Amino acid sequence: MADAGAIIGRAFARGGVDVWGVCDFDPALLTVRTRAIARIPTGARSIVAAAFPYYVGAFAHRTLSRYAMLPDYHNVVSALLAEVCAALRSAFPTERFEPFVDISPLDEVEVGVRAGLGVRGYHTQLINPRYGSYLFLGEIVTTLRLPPSTPGPEGIACLGCKACVRACPGGALDGQGRLDVSRCLSHLTQKKRLSAEEEDAVRRGRLVWGCDVCADVCPYNRQAAYSPVSAFYRNILAVLTNNNLESAGRAWNWRGPEVLQRNLRLCGEHGDQMKCQ
Ligand code: SF4
Ligand code: SF4
């Protein structure tokens, strides 16, 4: 019988991914209702969860959220998960392997905790001891029974310092580990129509797309290791202008240029550089 763990480890390692684990499939993990839920295999037994670290440098003068500076993570993560699935299907042809990224119907942070990738922080994100919370998450749900990992890495816990809660410019974190999406700047910069109050919030923000404040103040992120995923270093775009906002292969492309043009206007573009704070 093929060693599934070795196959998974080798396939992830080829893409530079060194943080992955397994947890049992549990219907209670299906918390997000998306059409993708139809892809959960009947008879699912295990979930392979992986973290794709995305810290690629300080970029103090960026006007895009850290994740948005990179080539679209949907493409990068999907391609890596597809490679792992292909390797597993080849070894276990009678089993099903379904990859999920971003529109996952799973509670991805809880899956990550159960699979031993990290712990949940008060900023609601998964914290890994090596890479902090600068992580994209991806999962493979499978009918193959895999041995589960030990939940939550030892020696790490959210410090409870609440620096993330205090620093949040939108007051979106309640201090109990919950996020009010409607107050989150990251959400507002992606919203098509904004109220006058929401426009003010975007105007006061530092970024044209997204918000990294709660992540950047977290002590675990101060010394986050650089991403080992080489694909994230190709074609980094840190400053958005009216001249490059239609760059292909970016995480914001789905929203179309109008929302970005509005955000640039709100933040006040001057020449090629943003004036946001
Ligand atoms: S992304 Fe920004 S606005 Fe949203 S919770 Fe974090 S600090 Fe608050
Ligand atoms: S800033 Fe402090 S409270 Fe917030 S997630 Fe990080 S360690 Fe936890």
Tab-separated table of C-alpha atoms and ligand atoms in Angstrom:
chain	number	residue	atom	x	y	z
A	1	MET	CA	0.000	0.000	0.000
A	2	ALA	CA	1.337	3.435	-0.982
A	3	ASP	CA	2.396	5.803	1.798
A	4	ALA	CA	-0.068	8.672	1.433
A	5	GLY	CA	1.813	10.890	3.887
A	6	ALA	CA	5.042	10.568	1.931
A	7	ILE	CA	3.229	11.302	-1.342
A	8	ILE	CA	1.590	14.403	0.124
A	9	GLY	CA	4.826	15.623	1.707
A	10	ARG	CA	6.822	15.225	-1.517
A	11	ALA	CA	4.180	16.900	-3.663
A	12	PHE	CA	3.875	19.902	-1.318
A	13	ALA	CA	7.650	20.154	-0.984
A	14	ARG	CA	7.985	20.509	-4.771
A	15	GLY	CA	5.954	23.731	-4.437
A	16	GLY	CA	7.910	24.885	-1.383
A	17	VAL	CA	5.092	24.143	1.085
A	18	ASP	CA	6.340	22.769	4.392
A	19	VAL	CA	3.327	23.274	6.664
A	20	TRP	CA	0.561	20.751	6.188
A	21	GLY	CA	-1.411	18.295	8.293
A	22	VAL	CA	-4.469	16.099	8.436
A	23	CYS	CA	-7.684	16.091	10.436
A	24	ASP	CA	-10.739	13.872	10.344
A	25	PHE	CA	-13.584	15.065	8.171
A	26	ASP	CA	-16.401	16.364	10.365
A	27	PRO	CA	-19.671	17.746	8.907
A	28	ALA	CA	-19.568	20.395	11.665
A	29	LEU	CA	-16.631	21.926	9.777
A	30	LEU	CA	-18.956	22.796	6.880
A	31	THR	CA	-19.847	26.246	8.096
A	32	VAL	CA	-19.647	28.389	4.996
A	33	ARG	CA	-22.443	27.925	2.458
A	34	THR	CA	-21.028	28.177	-1.035
A	35	ARG	CA	-21.775	26.263	-4.216
A	36	ALA	CA	-18.461	24.500	-3.619
A	37	ILE	CA	-20.150	22.441	-0.912
A	38	ALA	CA	-21.492	20.203	-3.714
A	39	ARG	CA	-17.900	19.087	-4.364
A	40	ILE	CA	-17.493	17.555	-0.888
A	41	PRO	CA	-17.133	13.848	-1.697
A	42	THR	CA	-19.786	11.486	-0.380
A	43	GLY	CA	-18.128	9.366	2.274
A	44	ALA	CA	-15.424	11.974	3.024
A	45	ARG	CA	-13.151	10.737	5.805
A	46	SER	CA	-10.156	13.081	6.022
A	47	ILE	CA	-9.033	16.600	5.254
A	48	VAL	CA	-5.493	17.470	4.219
A	49	ALA	CA	-4.868	21.103	5.192
A	50	ALA	CA	-1.910	23.188	4.062
A	51	ALA	CA	-0.623	26.684	4.783
A	52	PHE	CA	0.877	28.746	1.966
A	53	PRO	CA	2.931	31.506	3.654
A	54	TYR	CA	2.924	34.828	1.820
A	55	TYR	CA	5.284	37.175	3.681
A	56	VAL	CA	7.752	38.365	1.023
A	57	GLY	CA	9.261	41.411	2.747
A	58	ALA	CA	8.355	44.554	4.684
A	59	PHE	CA	7.281	46.785	1.760
A	60	ALA	CA	6.643	49.669	4.164
A	61	HIS	CA	5.304	51.951	1.422
A	62	ARG	CA	2.966	49.471	-0.212
A	63	THR	CA	-0.581	50.554	-0.962
A	64	LEU	CA	-1.889	47.021	-1.370
A	65	SER	CA	-2.504	44.442	1.297
A	66	ARG	CA	0.368	41.987	1.528
A	67	TYR	CA	-1.577	39.188	-0.073
A	68	ALA	CA	-2.693	41.418	-2.928
A	69	MET	CA	0.853	42.408	-3.940
A	70	LEU	CA	1.510	38.888	-5.139
A	71	PRO	CA	0.414	36.964	-8.206
A	72	ASP	CA	-3.159	35.810	-7.618
A	73	TYR	CA	-2.971	33.255	-4.829
A	74	HIS	CA	-6.033	31.443	-6.191
A	75	ASN	CA	-3.938	30.360	-9.183
A	76	VAL	CA	-0.815	29.523	-7.175
A	77	VAL	CA	-2.590	27.573	-4.421
A	78	SER	CA	-4.967	25.834	-6.850
A	79	ALA	CA	-2.049	24.675	-8.994
A	80	LEU	CA	-0.161	23.272	-5.991
A	81	LEU	CA	-3.248	21.518	-4.603
A	82	ALA	CA	-3.955	20.076	-8.065
A	83	GLU	CA	-0.451	18.579	-8.126
A	84	VAL	CA	-0.960	16.961	-4.723
A	85	CYS	CA	-4.367	15.611	-5.797
A	86	ALA	CA	-2.902	14.221	-9.022
A	87	ALA	CA	-0.177	12.390	-7.102
A	88	LEU	CA	-2.734	10.968	-4.664
A	89	ARG	CA	-5.190	9.917	-7.411
A	90	SER	CA	-2.409	8.105	-9.177
A	91	ALA	CA	-1.599	6.117	-5.999
A	92	PHE	CA	-5.219	5.674	-4.832
A	93	PRO	CA	-7.364	5.560	-7.996
A	94	THR	CA	-10.548	4.412	-6.255
A	95	GLU	CA	-10.562	7.319	-3.766
A	96	ARG	CA	-11.759	10.887	-4.291
A	97	PHE	CA	-9.662	14.000	-3.651
A	98	GLU	CA	-11.299	17.447	-3.880
A	99	PRO	CA	-9.204	20.630	-3.483
A	100	PHE	CA	-10.578	23.863	-1.996
A	101	VAL	CA	-9.153	27.359	-1.803
A	102	ASP	CA	-10.805	30.622	-0.733
A	103	ILE	CA	-14.401	29.639	-1.607
A	104	SER	CA	-14.010	26.610	0.611
A	105	PRO	CA	-17.208	25.604	2.414
A	106	LEU	CA	-15.045	24.627	5.379
A	107	ASP	CA	-14.189	26.662	8.450
A	108	GLU	CA	-10.606	26.887	7.224
A	109	VAL	CA	-9.112	28.231	10.444
A	110	GLU	CA	-10.723	25.474	12.512
A	111	VAL	CA	-9.510	22.879	9.994
A	112	GLY	CA	-6.018	24.363	10.263
A	113	VAL	CA	-6.134	24.162	14.073
A	114	ARG	CA	-7.338	20.564	14.060
A	115	ALA	CA	-4.716	19.606	11.473
A	116	GLY	CA	-1.940	21.048	13.633
A	117	LEU	CA	-0.989	24.008	11.431
A	118	GLY	CA	-1.445	26.642	14.111
A	119	VAL	CA	-3.776	28.317	16.573
A	120	ARG	CA	-6.604	30.805	16.167
A	121	GLY	CA	-5.767	34.376	17.120
A	122	TYR	CA	-8.041	37.124	18.393
A	123	HIS	CA	-7.718	38.635	14.928
A	124	THR	CA	-9.598	35.495	13.752
A	125	GLN	CA	-6.677	34.292	11.623
A	126	LEU	CA	-4.618	31.134	11.939
A	127	ILE	CA	-1.200	31.715	13.549
A	128	ASN	CA	1.655	29.394	12.668
A	129	PRO	CA	4.766	29.546	14.900
A	130	ARG	CA	7.114	30.010	11.914
A	131	TYR	CA	5.094	32.061	9.435
A	132	GLY	CA	2.750	33.979	11.722
A	133	SER	CA	-0.658	34.619	10.231
A	134	TYR	CA	0.560	35.623	6.770
A	135	LEU	CA	-0.950	32.450	5.372
A	136	PHE	CA	-3.244	31.360	2.616
A	137	LEU	CA	-5.030	28.159	3.486
A	138	GLY	CA	-6.013	25.304	1.229
A	139	GLU	CA	-7.621	21.924	1.800
A	140	ILE	CA	-8.103	18.588	0.109
A	141	VAL	CA	-11.166	16.649	1.248
A	142	THR	CA	-10.818	12.963	0.584
A	143	THR	CA	-12.555	9.635	1.023
A	144	LEU	CA	-9.168	8.146	1.905
A	145	ARG	CA	-8.716	7.507	5.637
A	146	LEU	CA	-5.532	9.276	6.755
A	147	PRO	CA	-4.036	9.379	10.252
A	148	PRO	CA	-4.857	12.752	11.850
A	149	SER	CA	-2.132	15.115	13.024
A	150	THR	CA	-1.859	16.394	16.587
A	151	PRO	CA	-4.004	19.578	16.793
A	152	GLY	CA	-2.344	22.975	17.284
A	153	PRO	CA	1.494	23.059	17.334
A	154	GLU	CA	2.900	22.818	20.849
A	155	GLY	CA	4.410	25.891	22.455
A	156	ILE	CA	2.224	28.424	20.695
A	157	ALA	CA	-0.950	30.181	21.716
A	158	CYS	CA	-2.548	33.489	20.889
A	159	LEU	CA	-0.928	35.745	23.513
A	160	GLY	CA	-4.213	37.437	24.309
A	161	CYS	CA	-2.434	40.802	24.153
A	162	LYS	CA	-5.353	42.202	22.096
A	163	ALA	CA	-2.967	44.445	20.156
A	164	CYS	CA	-4.939	43.436	17.071
A	165	VAL	CA	-8.226	44.494	18.667
A	166	ARG	CA	-6.879	47.866	19.800
A	167	ALA	CA	-5.235	48.664	16.471
A	168	CYS	CA	-8.175	47.732	14.244
A	169	PRO	CA	-9.153	50.991	12.486
A	170	GLY	CA	-12.732	49.859	11.920
A	171	GLY	CA	-13.461	48.522	15.400
A	172	ALA	CA	-14.300	45.281	13.634
A	173	LEU	CA	-12.760	42.916	16.204
A	174	ASP	CA	-14.839	42.404	19.334
A	175	GLY	CA	-12.059	41.134	21.594
A	176	GLN	CA	-13.738	37.747	21.833
A	177	GLY	CA	-12.288	36.403	18.608
A	178	ARG	CA	-15.150	37.544	16.399
A	179	LEU	CA	-15.028	39.805	13.352
A	180	ASP	CA	-17.765	42.166	12.198
A	181	VAL	CA	-17.132	41.993	8.466
A	182	SER	CA	-19.280	45.059	7.775
A	183	ARG	CA	-16.780	47.213	9.705
A	184	CYS	CA	-13.635	45.609	8.308
A	185	LEU	CA	-11.652	47.835	5.949
A	186	SER	CA	-10.514	44.864	3.947
A	187	HIS	CA	-14.140	44.165	3.119
A	188	LEU	CA	-14.986	47.831	2.508
A	189	THR	CA	-12.204	48.298	-0.047
A	190	GLN	CA	-13.777	45.447	-2.029
A	191	LYS	CA	-17.364	46.630	-1.749
A	192	LYS	CA	-19.035	48.004	-4.875
A	193	ARG	CA	-21.089	50.732	-3.229
A	194	LEU	CA	-20.104	52.579	-0.092
A	195	SER	CA	-22.087	54.810	2.213
A	196	ALA	CA	-20.619	58.226	3.034
A	197	GLU	CA	-19.406	56.804	6.354
A	198	GLU	CA	-17.760	53.856	4.640
A	199	GLU	CA	-16.102	56.155	2.111
A	200	ASP	CA	-14.615	58.069	5.036
A	201	ALA	CA	-13.264	54.837	6.506
A	202	VAL	CA	-11.570	53.924	3.217
A	203	ARG	CA	-10.222	57.475	2.939
A	204	ARG	CA	-8.655	57.195	6.380
A	205	GLY	CA	-7.192	53.759	5.642
A	206	ARG	CA	-3.648	53.235	4.502
A	207	LEU	CA	-4.257	50.805	1.655
A	208	VAL	CA	-6.163	50.952	-1.600
A	209	TRP	CA	-7.064	47.277	-1.375
A	210	GLY	CA	-7.275	45.324	1.876
A	211	CYS	CA	-6.008	46.116	5.366
A	212	ASP	CA	-3.113	44.455	7.183
A	213	VAL	CA	-3.296	46.340	10.478
A	214	CYS	CA	-4.425	43.516	12.790
A	215	ALA	CA	-1.906	41.134	11.235
A	216	ASP	CA	0.989	43.606	11.208
A	217	VAL	CA	0.693	44.432	14.915
A	218	CYS	CA	0.537	40.786	16.004
A	219	PRO	CA	3.785	39.811	17.762
A	220	TYR	CA	3.836	36.537	15.865
A	221	ASN	CA	4.093	38.402	12.575
A	222	ARG	CA	6.982	40.654	13.605
A	223	GLN	CA	9.413	37.837	12.932
A	224	ALA	CA	7.426	35.898	10.378
A	225	ALA	CA	9.650	33.828	8.109
A	226	TYR	CA	9.757	34.629	4.420
A	227	SER	CA	7.502	32.571	2.208
A	228	PRO	CA	9.166	29.426	0.848
A	229	VAL	CA	6.744	29.449	-2.112
A	230	SER	CA	8.819	30.784	-5.016
A	231	ALA	CA	5.749	31.521	-7.157
A	232	PHE	CA	4.805	34.374	-4.793
A	233	TYR	CA	7.978	36.307	-5.607
A	234	ARG	CA	7.221	36.647	-9.312
A	235	ASN	CA	5.999	40.042	-10.397
A	236	ILE	CA	5.313	41.605	-6.979
A	237	LEU	CA	3.297	44.813	-7.262
A	238	ALA	CA	3.374	46.944	-4.118
A	239	VAL	CA	1.958	50.294	-5.250
A	240	LEU	CA	-1.273	50.517	-7.187
A	241	THR	CA	-1.859	53.383	-9.617
A	242	ASN	CA	-4.379	54.139	-12.309
A	243	ASN	CA	-1.804	52.855	-14.791
A	244	ASN	CA	-1.394	49.351	-13.414
A	245	LEU	CA	-4.739	48.497	-11.865
A	246	GLU	CA	-5.710	46.248	-14.743
A	247	SER	CA	-2.614	44.042	-14.382
A	248	ALA	CA	-3.704	40.486	-15.155
A	249	GLY	CA	-3.384	37.603	-12.703
A	250	ARG	CA	-4.118	39.639	-9.565
A	251	ALA	CA	-6.395	38.803	-6.670
A	252	TRP	CA	-8.419	41.973	-7.241
A	253	ASN	CA	-9.175	41.369	-10.937
A	254	TRP	CA	-12.535	39.770	-10.130
A	255	ARG	CA	-13.812	43.100	-8.775
A	256	GLY	CA	-13.136	45.087	-11.947
A	257	PRO	CA	-11.328	48.448	-12.246
A	258	GLU	CA	-14.119	50.757	-11.059
A	259	VAL	CA	-13.826	49.840	-7.379
A	260	LEU	CA	-10.055	50.290	-7.452
A	261	GLN	CA	-10.368	53.619	-9.268
A	262	ARG	CA	-12.791	54.753	-6.575
A	263	ASN	CA	-10.380	53.703	-3.822
A	264	LEU	CA	-7.513	55.484	-5.550
A	265	ARG	CA	-9.665	58.581	-5.748
A	266	LEU	CA	-10.630	58.332	-2.072
A	267	CYS	CA	-7.058	57.826	-0.965
A	268	GLY	CA	-5.866	60.582	-3.294
A	269	GLU	CA	-3.507	59.568	-6.032
A	270	HIS	CA	-0.690	61.940	-6.907
A	271	GLY	CA	1.237	60.946	-9.993
A	272	ASP	CA	2.467	57.387	-9.711
A	273	GLN	CA	2.527	57.239	-5.929
A	274	MET	CA	-0.278	56.989	-3.417
A	275	LYS	CA	-0.654	59.628	-0.787
A	276	CYS	CA	-2.433	57.401	1.761
A	277	GLN	CA	-0.737	58.386	5.003
B	1	SF4	S1	-8.256	43.763	8.408
B	1	SF4	FE1	-8.145	45.862	9.284
B	1	SF4	S2	-10.281	46.528	9.590
B	1	SF4	FE2	-10.306	44.273	9.249
B	1	SF4	S3	-10.224	43.397	11.293
B	1	SF4	FE3	-8.091	43.541	10.646
B	1	SF4	S4	-7.399	45.576	11.364
B	1	SF4	FE4	-9.640	45.537	11.498
B	2	SF4	S1	-2.130	40.546	18.388
B	2	SF4	FE1	-2.062	39.413	20.380
B	2	SF4	S2	-4.245	38.930	20.792
B	2	SF4	FE2	-4.107	39.479	18.610
B	2	SF4	S3	-3.851	37.510	17.553
B	2	SF4	FE3	-1.781	38.347	17.904
B	2	SF4	S4	-1.112	37.431	19.861
B	2	SF4	FE4	-3.356	37.131	19.721
